[in-house]
Each structure stands twice: as C-alpha cells, then as structure tokens.
Coordinates of C-alpha atoms in Angstrom, one line a residue:
X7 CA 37.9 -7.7 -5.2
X8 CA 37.1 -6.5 -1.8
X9 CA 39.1 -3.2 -2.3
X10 CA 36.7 -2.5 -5.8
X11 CA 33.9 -3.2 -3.5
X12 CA 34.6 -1.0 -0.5
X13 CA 35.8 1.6 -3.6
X14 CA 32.3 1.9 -4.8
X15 CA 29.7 3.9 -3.7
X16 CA 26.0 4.4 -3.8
X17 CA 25.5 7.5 -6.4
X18 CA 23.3 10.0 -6.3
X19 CA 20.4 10.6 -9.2
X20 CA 18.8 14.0 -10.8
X21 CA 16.0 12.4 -11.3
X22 CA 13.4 9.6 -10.6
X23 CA 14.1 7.9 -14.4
X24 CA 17.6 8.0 -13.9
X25 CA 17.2 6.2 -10.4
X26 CA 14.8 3.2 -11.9
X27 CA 17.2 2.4 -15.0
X28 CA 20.2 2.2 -12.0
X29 CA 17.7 -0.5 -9.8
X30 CA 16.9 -2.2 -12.8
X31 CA 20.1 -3.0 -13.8
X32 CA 21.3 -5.0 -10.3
X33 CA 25.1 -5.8 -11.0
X34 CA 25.6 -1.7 -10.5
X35 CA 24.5 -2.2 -7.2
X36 CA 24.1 -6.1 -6.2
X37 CA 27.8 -6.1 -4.8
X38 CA 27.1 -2.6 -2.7
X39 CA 24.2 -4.5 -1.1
X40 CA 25.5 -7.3 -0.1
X41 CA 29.1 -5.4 1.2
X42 CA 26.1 -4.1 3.5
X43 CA 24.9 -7.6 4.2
X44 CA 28.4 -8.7 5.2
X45 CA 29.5 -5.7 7.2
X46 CA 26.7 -6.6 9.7
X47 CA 28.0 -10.7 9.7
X48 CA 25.0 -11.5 7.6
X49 CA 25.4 -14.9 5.1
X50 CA 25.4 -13.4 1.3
X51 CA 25.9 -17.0 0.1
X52 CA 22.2 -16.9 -1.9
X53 CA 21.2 -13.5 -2.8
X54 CA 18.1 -12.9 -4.6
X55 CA 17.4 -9.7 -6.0
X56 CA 13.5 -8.6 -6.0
X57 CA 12.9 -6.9 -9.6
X58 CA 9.5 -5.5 -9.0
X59 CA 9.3 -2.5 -6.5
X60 CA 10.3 1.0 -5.8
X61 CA 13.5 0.6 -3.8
X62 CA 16.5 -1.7 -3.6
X63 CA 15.4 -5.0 -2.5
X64 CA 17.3 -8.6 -2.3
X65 CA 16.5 -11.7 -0.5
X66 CA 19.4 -13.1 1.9
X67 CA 19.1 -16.3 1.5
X68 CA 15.7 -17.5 3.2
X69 CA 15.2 -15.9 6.6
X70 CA 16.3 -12.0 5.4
X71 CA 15.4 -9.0 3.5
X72 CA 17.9 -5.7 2.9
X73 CA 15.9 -2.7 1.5
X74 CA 17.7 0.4 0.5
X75 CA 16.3 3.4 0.4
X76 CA 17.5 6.1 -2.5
X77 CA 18.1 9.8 -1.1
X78 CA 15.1 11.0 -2.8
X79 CA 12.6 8.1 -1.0
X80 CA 14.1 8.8 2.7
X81 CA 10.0 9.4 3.5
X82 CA 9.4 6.1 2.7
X83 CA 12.3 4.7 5.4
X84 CA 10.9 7.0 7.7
X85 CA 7.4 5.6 7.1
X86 CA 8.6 1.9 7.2
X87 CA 11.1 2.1 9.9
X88 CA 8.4 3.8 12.3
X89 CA 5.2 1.4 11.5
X90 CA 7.9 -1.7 12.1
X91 CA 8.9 -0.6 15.2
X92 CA 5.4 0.8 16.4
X93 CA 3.3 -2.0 15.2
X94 CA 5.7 -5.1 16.7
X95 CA 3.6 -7.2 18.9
X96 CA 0.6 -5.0 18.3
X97 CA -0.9 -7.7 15.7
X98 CA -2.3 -11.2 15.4
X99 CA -0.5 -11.3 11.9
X100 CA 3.2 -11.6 11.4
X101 CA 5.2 -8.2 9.9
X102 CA 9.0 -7.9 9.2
X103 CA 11.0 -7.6 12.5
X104 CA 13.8 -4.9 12.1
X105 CA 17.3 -6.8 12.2
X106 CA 19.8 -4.0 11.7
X107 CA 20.1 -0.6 10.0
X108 CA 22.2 1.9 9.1
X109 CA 23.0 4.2 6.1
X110 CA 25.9 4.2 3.1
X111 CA 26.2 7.1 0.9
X112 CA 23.4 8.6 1.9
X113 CA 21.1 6.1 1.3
X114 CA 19.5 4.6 4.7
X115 CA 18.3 0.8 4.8
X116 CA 16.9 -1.8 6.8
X117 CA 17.7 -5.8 7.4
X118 CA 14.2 -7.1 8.3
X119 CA 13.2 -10.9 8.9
X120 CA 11.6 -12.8 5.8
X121 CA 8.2 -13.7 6.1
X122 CA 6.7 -17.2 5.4
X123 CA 4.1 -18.0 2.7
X124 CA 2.6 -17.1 -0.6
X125 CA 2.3 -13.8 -2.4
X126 CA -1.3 -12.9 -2.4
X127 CA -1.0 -12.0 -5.8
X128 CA -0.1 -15.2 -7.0
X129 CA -2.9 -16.3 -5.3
X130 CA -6.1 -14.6 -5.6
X131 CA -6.8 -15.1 -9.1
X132 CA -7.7 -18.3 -8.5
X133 CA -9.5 -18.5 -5.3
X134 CA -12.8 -19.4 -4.9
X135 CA -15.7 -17.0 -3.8
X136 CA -15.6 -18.2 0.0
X137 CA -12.4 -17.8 0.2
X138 CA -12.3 -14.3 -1.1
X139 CA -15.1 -13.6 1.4
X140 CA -13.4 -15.3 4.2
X141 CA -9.5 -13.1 3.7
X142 CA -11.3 -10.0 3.0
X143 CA -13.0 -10.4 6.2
X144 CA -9.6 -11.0 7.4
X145 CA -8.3 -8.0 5.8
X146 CA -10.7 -5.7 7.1
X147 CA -10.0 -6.8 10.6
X148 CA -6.4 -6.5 10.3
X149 CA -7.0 -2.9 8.9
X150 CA -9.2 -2.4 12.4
X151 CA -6.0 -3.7 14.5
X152 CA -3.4 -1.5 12.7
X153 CA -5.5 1.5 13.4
X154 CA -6.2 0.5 17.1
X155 CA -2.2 0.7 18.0
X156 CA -0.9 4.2 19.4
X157 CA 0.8 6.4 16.7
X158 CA 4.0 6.9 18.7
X159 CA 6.6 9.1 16.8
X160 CA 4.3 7.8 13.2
X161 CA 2.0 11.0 14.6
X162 CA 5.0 13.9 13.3
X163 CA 4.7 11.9 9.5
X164 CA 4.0 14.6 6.9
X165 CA 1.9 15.5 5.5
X166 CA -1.2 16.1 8.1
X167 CA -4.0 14.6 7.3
X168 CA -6.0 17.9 6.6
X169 CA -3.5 18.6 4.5
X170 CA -2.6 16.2 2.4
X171 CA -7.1 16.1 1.8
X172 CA -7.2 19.9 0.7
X173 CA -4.2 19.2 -1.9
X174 CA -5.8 16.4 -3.1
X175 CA -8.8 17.7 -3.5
X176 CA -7.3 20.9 -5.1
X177 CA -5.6 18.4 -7.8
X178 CA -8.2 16.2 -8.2
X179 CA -10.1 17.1 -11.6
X180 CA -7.0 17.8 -13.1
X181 CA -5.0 14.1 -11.8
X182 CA -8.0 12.5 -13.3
X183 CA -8.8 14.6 -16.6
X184 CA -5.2 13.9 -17.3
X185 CA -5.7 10.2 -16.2
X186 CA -8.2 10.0 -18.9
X187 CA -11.3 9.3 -16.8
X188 CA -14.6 9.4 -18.7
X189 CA -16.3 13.0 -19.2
X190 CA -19.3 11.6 -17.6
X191 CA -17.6 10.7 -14.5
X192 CA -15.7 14.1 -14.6
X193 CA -18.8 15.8 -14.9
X194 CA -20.0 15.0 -11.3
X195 CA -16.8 15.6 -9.8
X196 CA -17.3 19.2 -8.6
X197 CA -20.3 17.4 -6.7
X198 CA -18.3 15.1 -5.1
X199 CA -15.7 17.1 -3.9
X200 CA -18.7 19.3 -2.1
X201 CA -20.0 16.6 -0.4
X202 CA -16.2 14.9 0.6
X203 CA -15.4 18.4 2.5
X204 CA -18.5 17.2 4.6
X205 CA -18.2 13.7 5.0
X206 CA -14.6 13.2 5.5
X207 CA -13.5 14.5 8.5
X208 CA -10.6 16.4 8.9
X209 CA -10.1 16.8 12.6
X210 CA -10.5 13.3 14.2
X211 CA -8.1 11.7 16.0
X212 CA -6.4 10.2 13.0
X213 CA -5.0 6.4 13.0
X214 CA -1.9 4.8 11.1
X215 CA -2.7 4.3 7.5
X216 CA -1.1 1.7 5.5
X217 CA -2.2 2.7 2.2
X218 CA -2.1 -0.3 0.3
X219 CA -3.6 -3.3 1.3
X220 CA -3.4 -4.9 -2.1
X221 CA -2.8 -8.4 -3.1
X222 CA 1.2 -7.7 -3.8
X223 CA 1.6 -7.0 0.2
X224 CA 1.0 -9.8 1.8
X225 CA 1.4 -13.2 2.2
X226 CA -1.3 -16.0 2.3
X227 CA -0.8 -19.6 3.8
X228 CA -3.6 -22.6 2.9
X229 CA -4.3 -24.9 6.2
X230 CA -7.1 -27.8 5.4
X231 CA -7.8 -26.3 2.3
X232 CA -8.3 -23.0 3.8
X233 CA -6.3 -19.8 2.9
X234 CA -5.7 -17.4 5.3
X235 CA -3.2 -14.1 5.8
X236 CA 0.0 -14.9 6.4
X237 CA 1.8 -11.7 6.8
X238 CA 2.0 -8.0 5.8
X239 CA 4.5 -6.3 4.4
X240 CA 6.0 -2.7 3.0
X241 CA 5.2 0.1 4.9
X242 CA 6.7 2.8 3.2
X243 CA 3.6 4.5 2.2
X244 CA 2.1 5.0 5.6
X245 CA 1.0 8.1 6.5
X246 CA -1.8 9.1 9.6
X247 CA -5.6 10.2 9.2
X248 CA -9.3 9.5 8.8
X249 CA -9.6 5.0 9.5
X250 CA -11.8 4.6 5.8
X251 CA -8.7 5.4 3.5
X252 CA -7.9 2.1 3.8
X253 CA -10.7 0.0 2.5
X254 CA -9.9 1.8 -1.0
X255 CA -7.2 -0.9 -1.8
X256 CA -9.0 -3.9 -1.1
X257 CA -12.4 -2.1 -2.1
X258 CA -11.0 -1.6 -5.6
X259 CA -8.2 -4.5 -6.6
X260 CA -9.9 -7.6 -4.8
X261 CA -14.1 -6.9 -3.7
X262 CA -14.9 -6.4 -7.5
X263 CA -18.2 -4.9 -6.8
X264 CA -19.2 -8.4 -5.2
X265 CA -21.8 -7.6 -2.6
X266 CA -20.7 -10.7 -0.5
X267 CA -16.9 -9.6 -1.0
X268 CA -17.9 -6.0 0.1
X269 CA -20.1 -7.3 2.9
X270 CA -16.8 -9.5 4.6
X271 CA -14.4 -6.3 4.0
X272 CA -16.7 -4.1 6.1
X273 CA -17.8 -6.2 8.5
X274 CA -14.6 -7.4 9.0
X275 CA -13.5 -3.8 9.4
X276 CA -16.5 -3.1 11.8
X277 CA -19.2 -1.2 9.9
X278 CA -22.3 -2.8 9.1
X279 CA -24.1 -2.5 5.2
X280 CA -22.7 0.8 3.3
X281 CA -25.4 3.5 3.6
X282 CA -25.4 6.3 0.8
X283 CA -23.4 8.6 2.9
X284 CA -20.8 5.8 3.3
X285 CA -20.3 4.6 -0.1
X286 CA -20.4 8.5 -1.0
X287 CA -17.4 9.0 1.3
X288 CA -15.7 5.7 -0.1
X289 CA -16.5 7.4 -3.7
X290 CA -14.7 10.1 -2.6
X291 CA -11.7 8.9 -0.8
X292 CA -10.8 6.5 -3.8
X293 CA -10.5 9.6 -6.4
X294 CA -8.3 11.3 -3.4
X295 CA -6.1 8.6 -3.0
X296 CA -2.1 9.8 -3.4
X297 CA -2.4 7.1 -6.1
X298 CA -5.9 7.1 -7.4
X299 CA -6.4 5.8 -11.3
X300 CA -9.8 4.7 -11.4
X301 CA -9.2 3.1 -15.1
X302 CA -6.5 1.3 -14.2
X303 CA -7.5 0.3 -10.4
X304 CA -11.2 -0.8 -10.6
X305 CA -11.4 -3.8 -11.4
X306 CA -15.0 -4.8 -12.5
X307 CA -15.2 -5.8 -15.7
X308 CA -16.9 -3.2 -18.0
X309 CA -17.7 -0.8 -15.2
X310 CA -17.4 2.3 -17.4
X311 CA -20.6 0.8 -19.4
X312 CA -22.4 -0.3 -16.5
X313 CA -22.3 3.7 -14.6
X314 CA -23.8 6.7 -16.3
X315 CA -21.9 8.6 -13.2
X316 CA -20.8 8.9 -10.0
X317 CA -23.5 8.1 -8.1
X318 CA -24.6 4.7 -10.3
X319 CA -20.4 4.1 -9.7
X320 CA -20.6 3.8 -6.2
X321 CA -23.4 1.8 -6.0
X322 CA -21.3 -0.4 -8.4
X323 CA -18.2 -0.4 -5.8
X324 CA -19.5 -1.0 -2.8
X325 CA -22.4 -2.9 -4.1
X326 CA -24.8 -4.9 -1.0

C-alpha cells in the first residue's frame, strides 16, 4: 500500500474545471496529502478533508491544517506564505503559524497550526445587533493593524496597485453588464469611474490587503455571553495598495446598510462618519474589486428597489 502511494503523483490540469472536479472528488488525492502529512512525522490518524474552498485542504486531526496549492494557484502560496510569515506576532488576534512546507509534483503546500473557535459564518446570522456592532468594530481595527505591519518581501506581490486599478477599471462596465447589474446602475458608471481616478489614489504608500474579510475567514469565540474574533485565516488573496479596499467585504456581506453597523466598522478602522467623497470612493472600490458582483454580494434586502442609482446606492451602503 505504501509503494501505490509513493507511485502516485499530483497531476497536472488544462484547465480550472478539470482541477475542481479532481478536489472534489478527495479519494484521488486524500492519500497524496496525507503521504505529505507523514513524510514530515505528522499524525494522519483523523483526517478531515475541507470540501468548500479553492485549494486542497484537510484537517490533521485537531491542532493542523495541510493546504496544497495546484500549479496554476502558486500566487496564492506566494500570497499566503508571505502574509504568515510577515504578519506573525504583528497582531492582537491569532493567524495560522507556518509548521512545515515544501512542494510534490509541482504543487507547493503549507502545514499551518489550527486555529480555535467558531466559523463566523455559522455564526453571524444569528447575532444580535450589539454584537454585530461590537465585531465589526473589531474587524475594522484588525483591518488597521494588518495594514500598520511593514510589507517585507509582500511589497514585490503582482500586480501593483496602480495597476491592477487601471485594469479594473478598464473591465469594469463590461464585468458588470455581463454580471447582469441593473441598466440604471450601469448608466452612472462612466461617472463613477471619473470620479474613482480622482479619489483613489494610486501612488500612496500602499499597505497589505487581505481582501476578504468576510464571515467564512475567521473564527469567533463567545466569553460571558459576548462574541468576539477569534482568529483569521486564508491569505491567499492578499495583494498591496490603497488601506479602504478592505472595508468592501465587511461593508457589503455583514454592515447591511445598518448605520450603527457602518458606524462600528469605520470607526473601528479609524475614520469618523462617511462624507460624500468617502462613500463615493467606497462606491467605487466595491465595483473594482478583483471579485465584485454587486447582485450577489450586497446584502440588503431589496436594495435594487430601494436606489434609482449610484449615488442613492451609496448612501444605501454606507448608510449613517
């Protein structure tokens, strides 16, 4: 059995389809992963393989993680592997601590420590209103300490920050004509893309960007009946640039248009109430975001009634 182990081998795929039916099928790749676990001494006695995700992910036993990275993802093992090492014992709030790593077939992963608590996602639903306030105060100051630490080797991450903006901005009213966003929306998008080559700046010393502070990345833990952030996880998105790129994830999947929500985000993040040419930049930012889909990411119910445009949308956003 070890021999057909050893024998098999991490293949390689033509495209990203082909790749997703292989990680959701896990016995073509469940015995690869943990040859990997064992060839660094670590106990594969209770595996659990992660189903949701991009990459290769299983649980070893309670205390580990293995992630394997396809061929085609490398950027995001770049991405994770540098935030991990450049952000450990920067923050108040635990992240994965990198264990061992190394490479098979072509495909590079990490071993990184478990961390404690409950999925936010599994959470948040049912949270009260203070307690939303009170973590998305929590997640704006965590945002503000990620982009306080140094860049260190994150800085040579492609693309620039100028550059990824002018792409986006280039693709923008086609990514979103195609998403199906409303004509009146569209309609004030050549607007908007005016006024973003004003307000967002394209030379400023640029910070570490997460990406995705959304419920499914981290983890929540309830002392005295209070919930509170437990830990932050995947990193594979980061990339470097202008510090308000990352209020669009908690901005559109957990504030909800709630003043008092928006309120604790930003002045958790450090700015004080959203001014026009704030919430314009915000407007902005979200329809530039690498993974912007304002149907399915705003979550306010029956916002596409409640705007006649762009303008009445971000008021609706970042309402207070």
């Amino acid at each position: 059995m070890i021999k057909l182990v050893m024998s098999m081998t991490l293949p390689q795929f033509a495209d990203a389809e082909a790749f997703r039916a292989f990680r959701s099928d896990s016995s073509r790749w469940l015995p690869i992963a943990l040859d990997i676990a064992r060839s660094h001494g670590l106990d594969v006695s209770a595996p659990h393989v992660f189903v949701t995700g991009t990459n290769l992910v299983v649980g070893l036993g309670d205390k580990l993680i293995l992630k394997i990275f396809p061929p085609h993802l490398r950027a995001q093992f770049v991405s994770e592997r540098g935030s991990l090492m450049q952000l450990a014992g920067r923050l108040h709030l635990p992240i994965p601590e990198i264990v061992a790593e190394g490479e098979r077939d072509g495909w590079p992963y990490l071993v990184m420590t478990r961390l404690a608590g409950t999925l936010g996602s599994e959470v948040w639903p049912q949270l009260a209103e203070d307690q939303k306030e009170r973590l998305l105060r929590q997640i704006g100051e965590t945002i503000a300490a990620v982009q306080r630490a140094p860049l260190g080797p994150l800085a040579q991450i492609q693309p620039h920050w100028d550059e990824f903006m002018c792409a986006q901005m280039r693709g923008c009213k086609a990514r979103h004509s195609r998403l199906g966003l409303a004509p009146k929306f569209l309609e004030g998008l050549d607007d908007l893309l005016r006024d973003a080559a004003e307000l967002i700046p394209m030379d400023a010393p640029p910070v570490i960007l997460v990406g995705e502070y959304i419920p499914q990345n981290f983890l929540l833990a309830c002392h005295d009946d209070q919930w509170s952030l437990a830990g932050l996880f995947d990193f594979g998105d980061v990339l470097t640039g202008w510090r308000d790129y990352d209020l669009l994830g908690p901005g559109a999947f957990m504030a909800a248009g709630r003043p008092g929500r928006v309120r604790s985000l930003l002045e958790g993040f450090g700015y004080a109430k959203p001014d026009y040419a704030l919430k314009r930049r915000l407007m902005a930012l979200m329809l530039l975001h690498r993974a912007s889909d304002l149907n399915s990411h705003v979550c306010i119910e029956g916002w596409q009634d409640r705007a006649n445009d762009l303008v009445e949308l971000q008021d609706l956003i970042w309402a207070g």
